[in-house]
Coordinates of C-alpha atoms in Angstrom, one line a residue:
M16 CA 104.2 145.4 79.4
K17 CA 101.8 143.1 77.4
I18 CA 103.8 139.9 76.7
A19 CA 102.7 136.7 74.6
I20 CA 104.5 133.5 74.6
L21 CA 104.2 130.9 71.9
S22 CA 105.4 127.6 72.7
C23 CA 104.7 124.3 74.4
F24 CA 102.9 124.4 77.9
Y25 CA 100.8 122.3 79.7
P26 CA 99.6 119.3 79.2
Y27 CA 102.8 119.0 77.0
R28 CA 105.7 117.6 79.2
G29 CA 109.5 117.9 79.1
G30 CA 112.1 120.5 79.8
I31 CA 110.9 123.1 77.3
A32 CA 107.3 122.9 78.8
Q33 CA 108.9 123.2 82.3
F34 CA 111.0 126.3 81.3
N35 CA 108.0 127.8 79.8
A36 CA 105.8 127.5 82.8
N37 CA 108.6 129.0 85.3
L38 CA 109.3 132.0 82.8
F39 CA 105.4 132.3 82.4
T40 CA 105.0 132.4 86.2
E41 CA 107.8 135.0 86.9
L42 CA 106.8 137.3 84.1
G43 CA 103.2 137.2 85.0
K44 CA 104.2 138.9 88.5
E45 CA 104.7 142.2 86.9
H46 CA 103.2 141.9 83.3
D47 CA 100.1 141.2 81.5
I48 CA 101.1 138.0 80.0
R49 CA 99.2 135.3 77.8
A50 CA 100.3 131.8 76.9
F51 CA 99.8 130.4 73.2
N52 CA 100.1 126.9 73.0
F53 CA 100.4 124.1 70.4
S54 CA 97.2 122.2 69.4
R55 CA 99.6 119.6 67.9
Q56 CA 103.2 119.9 68.6
Y57 CA 104.5 116.9 66.3
P58 CA 102.5 114.2 64.4
S59 CA 102.7 111.1 66.4
I60 CA 104.8 109.5 63.7
L61 CA 107.5 112.0 64.1
F62 CA 107.6 111.6 67.9
P63 CA 110.1 108.8 69.2
G64 CA 108.8 108.6 72.6
K65 CA 105.7 107.0 74.1
T66 CA 103.8 110.1 74.7
Q67 CA 103.9 113.9 74.5
Y68 CA 102.0 114.8 77.3
V69 CA 101.8 114.7 81.0
T70 CA 100.2 111.9 82.7
A71 CA 97.5 111.6 85.5
D72 CA 100.0 111.2 88.3
D73 CA 102.6 114.1 87.2
Q74 CA 102.7 117.3 89.1
A75 CA 103.7 119.5 86.2
V76 CA 102.7 123.0 86.5
S77 CA 99.6 123.9 84.9
I78 CA 99.7 127.0 82.7
E79 CA 96.3 128.2 81.2
S80 CA 97.0 128.6 77.5
E81 CA 95.0 128.8 74.2
A82 CA 96.1 125.6 72.2
L83 CA 95.9 126.9 68.5
L84 CA 99.0 126.3 66.7
D85 CA 99.2 122.9 64.8
T86 CA 102.9 122.7 63.3
A87 CA 101.7 120.4 60.6
W88 CA 98.3 122.0 59.4
P89 CA 99.0 125.5 57.9
P90 CA 95.7 127.0 58.4
S91 CA 96.1 126.9 62.1
W92 CA 99.2 129.2 61.6
G93 CA 96.9 132.3 60.3
R94 CA 94.5 131.7 63.1
T95 CA 97.2 131.6 65.7
A96 CA 98.8 134.9 64.2
R97 CA 95.2 136.5 64.3
A98 CA 94.8 135.5 67.9
I99 CA 98.0 136.8 69.2
R100 CA 97.2 140.1 67.3
R101 CA 93.9 140.4 68.9
F102 CA 95.9 140.2 72.4
D103 CA 97.8 142.9 70.9
P104 CA 101.3 142.4 72.7
D105 CA 104.3 144.6 73.1
V106 CA 106.4 141.4 72.5
L107 CA 106.1 138.0 71.3
I108 CA 108.4 135.3 72.8
V109 CA 108.9 132.2 70.8
R110 CA 111.0 129.2 71.6
Y111 CA 113.1 127.4 69.0
W112 CA 115.0 124.1 69.4
M113 CA 114.5 122.3 66.2
S114 CA 114.0 123.1 62.3
W115 CA 110.5 121.2 62.5
F116 CA 109.1 124.4 64.3
A117 CA 110.7 126.7 61.8
P118 CA 107.8 127.1 59.1
S119 CA 105.0 127.6 61.5
L120 CA 106.8 129.7 63.9
G121 CA 108.3 131.8 61.2
Y122 CA 105.0 132.4 59.5
V123 CA 103.4 133.6 62.8
A124 CA 106.3 135.8 63.6
R125 CA 106.2 137.5 60.3
R126 CA 102.6 138.5 61.0
M127 CA 102.9 140.4 63.9
P128 CA 102.2 144.1 63.9
P129 CA 105.1 146.6 63.5
H130 CA 105.0 147.5 67.3
C131 CA 105.2 144.1 68.5
K132 CA 108.7 142.9 68.8
V133 CA 109.5 139.0 68.3
V134 CA 112.1 137.6 70.5
A135 CA 113.2 134.0 69.9
I136 CA 114.7 132.0 72.8
L137 CA 116.9 129.6 71.1
D138 CA 117.8 126.3 72.8
N139 CA 119.4 125.1 69.8
V140 CA 120.3 126.6 66.4
I141 CA 122.2 123.7 65.0
P142 CA 120.3 120.4 66.0
H143 CA 122.2 117.6 67.6
E144 CA 121.0 115.1 65.1
R145 CA 121.4 117.1 61.7
H146 CA 119.2 117.0 58.5
F147 CA 120.0 118.6 55.2
F148 CA 117.0 121.1 55.7
D149 CA 118.1 122.4 58.9
T150 CA 120.0 125.5 57.8
P151 CA 117.4 126.8 55.1
L152 CA 114.6 126.3 57.7
T153 CA 116.3 128.1 60.6
K154 CA 117.2 130.9 58.4
Y155 CA 113.7 131.3 57.4
F156 CA 112.6 131.4 61.0
L157 CA 115.3 133.8 61.9
G158 CA 114.2 136.1 59.4
G159 CA 111.1 136.7 60.9
V160 CA 112.5 137.6 64.5
D161 CA 113.8 141.0 66.0
A162 CA 116.2 139.7 68.4
C163 CA 117.3 136.5 70.1
V164 CA 118.1 135.2 73.4
T165 CA 120.5 132.0 73.9
L166 CA 121.2 130.2 77.1
C167 CA 125.0 129.7 76.5
H168 CA 127.7 131.2 74.1
E169 CA 128.0 128.2 71.9
V170 CA 124.5 128.7 70.7
S171 CA 125.2 132.4 70.2
E172 CA 128.2 131.3 67.8
D173 CA 125.9 129.1 65.9
L174 CA 123.5 131.9 65.6
F175 CA 126.0 134.2 64.1
A176 CA 127.3 131.5 61.7
L177 CA 123.9 131.6 60.0
K178 CA 123.1 135.2 60.7
K179 CA 125.8 137.5 61.1
D180 CA 123.7 140.6 61.8
A181 CA 121.6 138.8 64.5
V182 CA 120.6 140.7 67.7
C183 CA 121.6 138.5 70.6
R184 CA 121.9 138.5 74.5
V185 CA 123.1 135.4 76.3
L186 CA 121.0 134.8 79.5
P187 CA 122.2 131.6 81.3
H188 CA 119.7 128.7 82.1
P189 CA 117.9 129.4 85.4
I190 CA 117.8 126.9 88.1
Y191 CA 114.8 124.5 88.2
T192 CA 113.1 124.9 91.7
H193 CA 109.6 123.4 91.1
F194 CA 110.8 119.8 91.7
G195 CA 110.5 119.9 95.6
E196 CA 112.8 119.4 98.3
K197 CA 115.7 116.8 98.4
L198 CA 114.6 113.5 100.3
P199 CA 116.8 111.9 102.7
R200 CA 119.5 109.7 100.8
E201 CA 118.3 106.5 102.7
R202 CA 114.6 107.1 101.7
A203 CA 115.6 107.6 98.0
E204 CA 117.8 104.5 98.0
E205 CA 115.0 102.5 99.6
L206 CA 112.5 103.9 96.7
L207 CA 114.7 103.0 94.0
G208 CA 115.8 99.7 95.4
L209 CA 119.4 100.4 95.5
A210 CA 122.1 99.1 97.9
K211 CA 123.0 101.5 100.4
G212 CA 126.5 102.8 101.1
K213 CA 127.5 102.8 97.6
K214 CA 128.8 105.8 95.3
N215 CA 125.9 106.3 93.3
L216 CA 126.1 107.7 89.6
L217 CA 123.2 109.2 87.8
F218 CA 122.4 109.4 84.3
F219 CA 119.2 111.5 83.6
G220 CA 117.0 112.5 80.7
L221 CA 116.0 111.3 77.5
I222 CA 118.1 108.6 76.0
R223 CA 119.4 109.4 72.6
E224 CA 122.5 108.7 70.7
Y225 CA 124.1 112.0 71.1
K226 CA 123.9 111.8 74.9
G227 CA 126.6 109.1 75.0
L228 CA 124.9 106.7 77.5
D229 CA 127.2 103.7 76.0
I230 CA 130.0 105.8 77.0
L231 CA 129.1 106.0 80.6
I232 CA 128.2 102.2 80.8
R233 CA 131.7 101.4 79.2
A234 CA 133.3 103.8 81.8
F235 CA 131.2 102.3 84.7
N236 CA 132.3 98.7 83.8
T237 CA 135.9 99.8 84.6
L238 CA 135.0 100.8 88.0
D239 CA 135.0 98.7 91.2
S240 CA 132.1 97.2 93.2
D241 CA 131.9 100.5 95.3
Y242 CA 129.8 102.1 92.4
Q243 CA 126.4 102.0 91.3
L244 CA 124.8 103.4 88.1
I245 CA 121.3 104.7 87.9
I246 CA 120.0 105.2 84.2
A247 CA 116.7 107.2 84.6
G248 CA 115.1 108.3 81.3
E249 CA 112.9 107.5 78.2
P250 CA 114.9 105.8 75.6
Y251 CA 114.2 107.6 72.1
G252 CA 114.8 104.2 70.1
A253 CA 115.8 100.9 71.2
F254 CA 117.5 100.3 74.6
D255 CA 119.0 96.9 73.4
K256 CA 122.3 98.1 72.6
Y257 CA 122.9 99.5 76.1
R258 CA 121.3 96.5 77.8
E259 CA 124.0 94.3 75.8
L260 CA 126.7 96.7 77.2
I261 CA 125.3 96.3 80.8
D262 CA 125.0 92.7 80.7
K263 CA 128.6 92.3 79.3
G264 CA 129.8 94.2 82.3
P265 CA 131.3 92.6 85.4
D266 CA 128.2 93.2 87.6
P267 CA 125.0 94.1 86.0
S268 CA 123.1 93.9 89.2
R269 CA 125.0 97.3 90.2
V270 CA 123.1 98.9 87.0
F271 CA 119.7 100.3 87.8
V272 CA 117.6 101.0 84.8
F273 CA 114.5 103.0 84.8
P274 CA 113.6 103.3 81.0
E275 CA 110.6 105.8 81.1
Y276 CA 109.9 109.3 81.3
I277 CA 110.5 110.7 84.7
S278 CA 107.6 112.6 86.0
D279 CA 108.0 116.0 88.1
A280 CA 107.0 114.4 91.1
Q281 CA 109.5 111.6 90.7
V282 CA 112.5 113.7 89.9
K283 CA 113.6 114.0 93.4
D284 CA 113.9 110.5 94.1
Y285 CA 116.7 110.0 91.6
F286 CA 118.7 113.1 92.4
S287 CA 118.2 112.5 96.3
A288 CA 119.9 109.1 95.9
A289 CA 122.8 110.6 93.6
D290 CA 126.4 111.4 94.5
L291 CA 127.3 112.6 91.0
V292 CA 125.5 113.4 88.1
V293 CA 127.3 112.1 84.7
L294 CA 126.4 113.8 81.2
P295 CA 129.0 112.0 78.8
Y296 CA 127.3 113.8 75.7
R297 CA 128.9 113.7 72.4
S298 CA 127.6 116.9 71.4
A299 CA 125.5 119.4 73.2
T300 CA 124.5 123.1 73.5
Q301 CA 123.4 123.8 77.2
S302 CA 121.4 121.0 79.4
G303 CA 118.4 121.5 81.6
V304 CA 119.6 118.5 83.6
S305 CA 122.6 120.8 85.1
S306 CA 119.8 123.2 86.3
I307 CA 118.1 120.3 88.1
S308 CA 121.6 119.1 89.5
N309 CA 122.1 122.4 90.8
H310 CA 118.7 122.6 92.4
F311 CA 119.6 119.4 94.4
E312 CA 123.3 120.5 95.0
I313 CA 124.8 117.5 93.0
P314 CA 127.9 118.1 91.4
M315 CA 128.3 116.8 87.6
V316 CA 130.9 115.1 85.4
V317 CA 130.5 116.3 82.0
T318 CA 132.2 116.2 78.6
D319 CA 133.8 119.2 76.6
V320 CA 131.3 119.8 74.1
G321 CA 129.2 122.6 73.3
G322 CA 128.3 124.9 76.1
L323 CA 128.8 122.4 79.0
K324 CA 132.5 123.6 79.8
E325 CA 131.0 127.1 80.1
T326 CA 128.2 126.2 82.2
I327 CA 129.7 123.6 84.3
G328 CA 133.7 123.8 84.2
E329 CA 133.9 127.5 84.1
R330 CA 131.4 128.0 87.1
G331 CA 133.2 125.4 89.2
T332 CA 130.2 123.0 89.7
G333 CA 131.8 119.9 88.4
I334 CA 134.5 118.1 86.3
V335 CA 134.9 118.4 82.5
C336 CA 136.3 115.6 80.5
E337 CA 138.4 116.5 77.7
K338 CA 137.2 113.6 75.7
A339 CA 133.7 111.8 75.1
E340 CA 135.6 108.5 75.8
P341 CA 135.0 105.8 78.5
E342 CA 138.7 106.1 79.8
C343 CA 138.3 110.0 80.3
V344 CA 134.8 109.6 82.1
A345 CA 136.0 107.0 84.4
E346 CA 139.1 108.6 85.6
A347 CA 137.0 111.9 86.0
I348 CA 134.6 109.9 88.3
R349 CA 137.4 108.5 90.2
S350 CA 139.1 111.8 90.6
Y351 CA 135.9 113.3 92.1
F352 CA 135.4 110.6 94.8
A353 CA 139.1 110.7 95.8
D354 CA 139.0 114.2 96.6
P355 CA 136.6 115.3 99.3
Q356 CA 137.7 118.6 99.6
G357 CA 137.0 119.2 96.0
K358 CA 133.5 117.9 96.3
E359 CA 132.9 120.5 98.9
K360 CA 134.0 123.1 96.7
F361 CA 131.9 122.1 94.1
I362 CA 128.9 122.2 96.1
E363 CA 130.0 125.8 97.5
N364 CA 130.2 126.9 94.0
I365 CA 126.6 125.1 93.1
R366 CA 125.1 127.3 96.1
R367 CA 126.7 130.5 94.8
E368 CA 125.5 129.8 91.2
N369 CA 121.7 129.1 92.7
D370 CA 121.8 132.5 94.1
R371 CA 122.7 134.1 90.7
L372 CA 120.7 131.8 88.4
S373 CA 117.2 132.7 89.8
W374 CA 114.1 132.9 87.7
R375 CA 113.4 136.5 89.0
R376 CA 116.7 137.5 87.6
F377 CA 116.3 135.8 84.3
A378 CA 112.8 137.5 83.9
A379 CA 114.4 141.0 84.9
D380 CA 117.1 140.5 82.4
L381 CA 114.8 139.3 79.7
T382 CA 112.6 142.4 80.1
D383 CA 115.4 144.9 80.4
Y384 CA 116.7 143.4 76.9
I385 CA 113.2 143.6 75.5
K386 CA 113.0 147.3 76.5
E387 CA 116.3 148.0 74.8
I388 CA 115.3 146.5 71.5
Q389 CA 112.1 148.5 71.8
Q390 CA 113.8 151.9 71.6

């Protein structure tokens, strides 16, 4: 099968690019595949972080691609469509996670030849931070695709709310395995400057309002001195309000903040030191952080929003809080450490999930689905 993927690849950084690199590598084992990249993903003024690109010391997977699509420059949209048509794929796979991409991706999708099916992998249909234009733009994009893949049922429900006749298959997010092997805990604690012998909680990933870091800090401030909190991720916006909450706590020295994008090469340091990953999200679909946690066999505490209950609670890989509130999060954390047998059960379930959620299986299920819609 000839497969084209249109999305972000190296040198762009982040979870979407990491996912695409893994998928490209796996599909490339059996198919003729080509990557079509962005020449510009976002105008700099719209990007809240420091940079969209990997740094020189990163170990991101480098995928050869054609950087053609400038989302803010419509003449590049036709050029991208023509390049993909010259490749003449049987299927075009596009990734969609926010409405900014709807005009450019929707334009390209509509200009594929009749024999080329367009399949959208939807990370989000309804964004976490909503705008009045999200629904009409997303409907435009969806009108240009033949079928969709979501990574959890929550996103499928959002899809059918916008497009009742959508063709969709849920394929759970595979486990990230490219971050390397787990370090000895003592070595990881040394690298991060942590006190040894504590109960280490990890908040990992981009820091945005909907991810509820303030909820976790408030919860942490009620825990005793046996606990340490590691915050690792780039803030999208000011960190001041979080720093104020930390400083008002009983012992700010037990909170270790690494307010920058964590490169692929550094990810193992943080997860190797952690006992428990905590995601106190106010809203969510699925989370790539859970795939990293599973790789390093670290159970999680999450809130009951979006697809987190489905991907964590129902699979028995962590504890789900009923409410995104400090008291509920703190109680879940205490209960985890109070039950050593429960911890072992979570890890057993994680290992079972890791066998099930391989990239090989995801790629096979995806290609089987594509063959179905081609009939």
